[in-house]
Amino acid sequence: MPPNVPLTAAVLGGMPKDRSGVASGMLNVSREVFGLLGITVLGALLTSRQGAGDLPPLPAFLDAYRFTLVVAAVIVLAGIPVALYSLRDRETPPEPQAAAPVTVGSSN
């Protein structure tokens, strides 16, 4: 099962049926854009950290890589409460029961 199925189900389940196509498109675009943005920011952080010290190339890269992984882990850990809050079950008020339709021959 792909990792984004629960998120997709939560987003599309909370939308009116006539807006589900727009919601699906926005979810996919935001997932792609923020994935690309995250890679770009972490790559820039890795590059700047690698060139900041006086270490030889390999130890400088490993130090920068370790630092970047720690930053990525902190971002993921910060996202866990947000995800749990967003995906919680919300109690929806019960829909009012529609009155039985009046038909020919009924006593109503």
mmCIF file of C-alpha atoms in Angstrom:
data_model
loop_
_atom_site.group_PDB
_atom_site.id
_atom_site.type_symbol
_atom_site.label_atom_id
_atom_site.label_comp_id
_atom_site.label_asym_id
_atom_site.label_seq_id
_atom_site.Cartn_x
_atom_site.Cartn_y
_atom_site.Cartn_z
ATOM 1 C CA MET A 1 0.000 0.000 0.000
ATOM 2 C CA PRO A 2 1.484 3.402 -0.939
ATOM 3 C CA PRO A 3 2.319 5.625 2.046
ATOM 4 C CA ASN A 4 -0.012 8.448 1.034
ATOM 5 C CA VAL A 5 -3.227 6.398 0.939
ATOM 6 C CA PRO A 6 -4.418 7.303 4.493
ATOM 7 C CA LEU A 7 -3.769 10.976 3.818
ATOM 8 C CA THR A 8 -5.561 10.811 0.477
ATOM 9 C CA ALA A 9 -8.509 9.012 2.075
ATOM 10 C CA ALA A 10 -8.677 11.597 4.879
ATOM 11 C CA VAL A 11 -8.545 14.560 2.504
ATOM 12 C CA LEU A 12 -11.019 13.186 -0.008
ATOM 13 C CA GLY A 13 -13.320 11.852 2.705
ATOM 14 C CA GLY A 14 -13.688 15.330 4.185
ATOM 15 C CA MET A 15 -14.549 17.014 0.895
ATOM 16 C CA PRO A 16 -17.889 17.290 -0.879
ATOM 17 C CA LYS A 17 -18.145 14.883 -3.791
ATOM 18 C CA ASP A 18 -18.205 17.683 -6.373
ATOM 19 C CA ARG A 19 -14.863 19.017 -5.045
ATOM 20 C CA SER A 20 -12.993 15.712 -4.747
ATOM 21 C CA GLY A 21 -11.158 16.171 -8.064
ATOM 22 C CA VAL A 22 -9.879 19.596 -7.044
ATOM 23 C CA ALA A 23 -8.892 18.302 -3.601
ATOM 24 C CA SER A 24 -7.035 15.354 -5.108
ATOM 25 C CA GLY A 25 -5.176 17.626 -7.508
ATOM 26 C CA MET A 26 -4.215 20.075 -4.766
ATOM 27 C CA LEU A 27 -3.023 17.236 -2.541
ATOM 28 C CA ASN A 28 -0.822 15.790 -5.282
ATOM 29 C CA VAL A 29 0.598 19.179 -6.291
ATOM 30 C CA SER A 30 1.366 20.148 -2.691
ATOM 31 C CA ARG A 31 3.005 16.772 -2.050
ATOM 32 C CA GLU A 32 5.244 17.177 -5.104
ATOM 33 C CA VAL A 33 6.085 20.846 -4.453
ATOM 34 C CA PHE A 34 6.888 20.418 -0.770
ATOM 35 C CA GLY A 35 8.881 17.250 -1.465
ATOM 36 C CA LEU A 36 10.958 19.173 -3.975
ATOM 37 C CA LEU A 37 11.259 22.128 -1.609
ATOM 38 C CA GLY A 38 12.435 19.860 1.215
ATOM 39 C CA ILE A 39 15.094 18.246 -0.966
ATOM 40 C CA THR A 40 16.241 21.659 -2.162
ATOM 41 C CA VAL A 41 16.474 23.165 1.322
ATOM 42 C CA LEU A 42 18.247 20.131 2.780
ATOM 43 C CA GLY A 43 20.634 20.041 -0.194
ATOM 44 C CA ALA A 44 21.454 23.718 0.262
ATOM 45 C CA LEU A 45 22.000 23.119 3.965
ATOM 46 C CA LEU A 46 24.310 20.189 3.190
ATOM 47 C CA THR A 47 26.325 22.216 0.692
ATOM 48 C CA SER A 48 26.714 25.240 2.948
ATOM 49 C CA ARG A 49 27.648 23.137 5.962
ATOM 50 C CA GLN A 50 30.165 21.130 3.919
ATOM 51 C CA GLY A 51 32.047 24.220 2.763
ATOM 52 C CA ALA A 52 31.996 25.973 6.144
ATOM 53 C CA GLY A 53 34.802 24.079 7.886
ATOM 54 C CA ASP A 54 38.486 23.415 7.357
ATOM 55 C CA LEU A 55 38.082 19.637 7.168
ATOM 56 C CA PRO A 56 39.268 17.490 4.261
ATOM 57 C CA PRO A 57 36.525 16.777 1.675
ATOM 58 C CA LEU A 58 35.279 13.374 2.892
ATOM 59 C CA PRO A 59 35.052 14.200 6.626
ATOM 60 C CA ALA A 60 33.465 17.571 5.753
ATOM 61 C CA PHE A 61 30.847 15.801 3.633
ATOM 62 C CA LEU A 62 30.134 13.214 6.340
ATOM 63 C CA ASP A 63 29.812 15.919 8.991
ATOM 64 C CA ALA A 64 27.446 17.930 6.807
ATOM 65 C CA TYR A 65 25.483 14.812 5.892
ATOM 66 C CA ARG A 66 25.058 13.844 9.546
ATOM 67 C CA PHE A 67 23.921 17.373 10.419
ATOM 68 C CA THR A 68 21.430 17.405 7.532
ATOM 69 C CA LEU A 69 19.980 14.046 8.586
ATOM 70 C CA VAL A 70 19.493 15.365 12.117
ATOM 71 C CA VAL A 71 17.667 18.423 10.736
ATOM 72 C CA ALA A 72 15.470 16.173 8.566
ATOM 73 C CA ALA A 73 14.711 13.946 11.572
ATOM 74 C CA VAL A 74 13.716 16.969 13.660
ATOM 75 C CA ILE A 75 11.367 18.125 10.887
ATOM 76 C CA VAL A 76 9.781 14.670 10.692
ATOM 77 C CA LEU A 77 9.398 14.497 14.478
ATOM 78 C CA ALA A 78 7.794 17.941 14.493
ATOM 79 C CA GLY A 79 5.371 16.767 11.814
ATOM 80 C CA ILE A 80 4.127 13.763 13.784
ATOM 81 C CA PRO A 81 1.830 15.726 16.145
ATOM 82 C CA VAL A 82 0.530 17.745 13.208
ATOM 83 C CA ALA A 83 -0.265 14.561 11.278
ATOM 84 C CA LEU A 84 -1.906 12.896 14.265
ATOM 85 C CA TYR A 85 -4.021 15.981 14.899
ATOM 86 C CA SER A 86 -5.015 16.261 11.249
ATOM 87 C CA LEU A 87 -5.910 12.603 10.796
ATOM 88 C CA ARG A 88 -7.892 12.136 14.011
ATOM 89 C CA ASP A 89 -11.487 10.986 13.798
ATOM 90 C CA ARG A 90 -13.839 13.887 14.022
ATOM 91 C CA GLU A 91 -17.276 13.361 15.387
ATOM 92 C CA THR A 92 -19.791 14.551 12.877
ATOM 93 C CA PRO A 93 -23.274 15.475 13.995
ATOM 94 C CA PRO A 94 -25.843 12.968 12.812
ATOM 95 C CA GLU A 95 -27.708 14.018 9.729
ATOM 96 C CA PRO A 96 -31.387 14.685 10.329
ATOM 97 C CA GLN A 97 -33.608 11.914 9.089
ATOM 98 C CA ALA A 98 -35.545 12.903 6.041
ATOM 99 C CA ALA A 99 -39.288 12.666 6.376
ATOM 100 C CA ALA A 100 -40.871 9.843 4.490
ATOM 101 C CA PRO A 101 -42.104 11.083 1.152
ATOM 102 C CA VAL A 102 -45.799 11.548 0.800
ATOM 103 C CA THR A 103 -47.120 9.195 -1.818
ATOM 104 C CA VAL A 104 -50.444 8.624 -3.404
ATOM 105 C CA GLY A 105 -52.663 6.652 -1.095
ATOM 106 C CA SER A 106 -50.732 7.447 2.079
ATOM 107 C CA SER A 107 -52.534 8.701 5.142
ATOM 108 C CA ASN A 108 -50.239 11.718 5.622
#
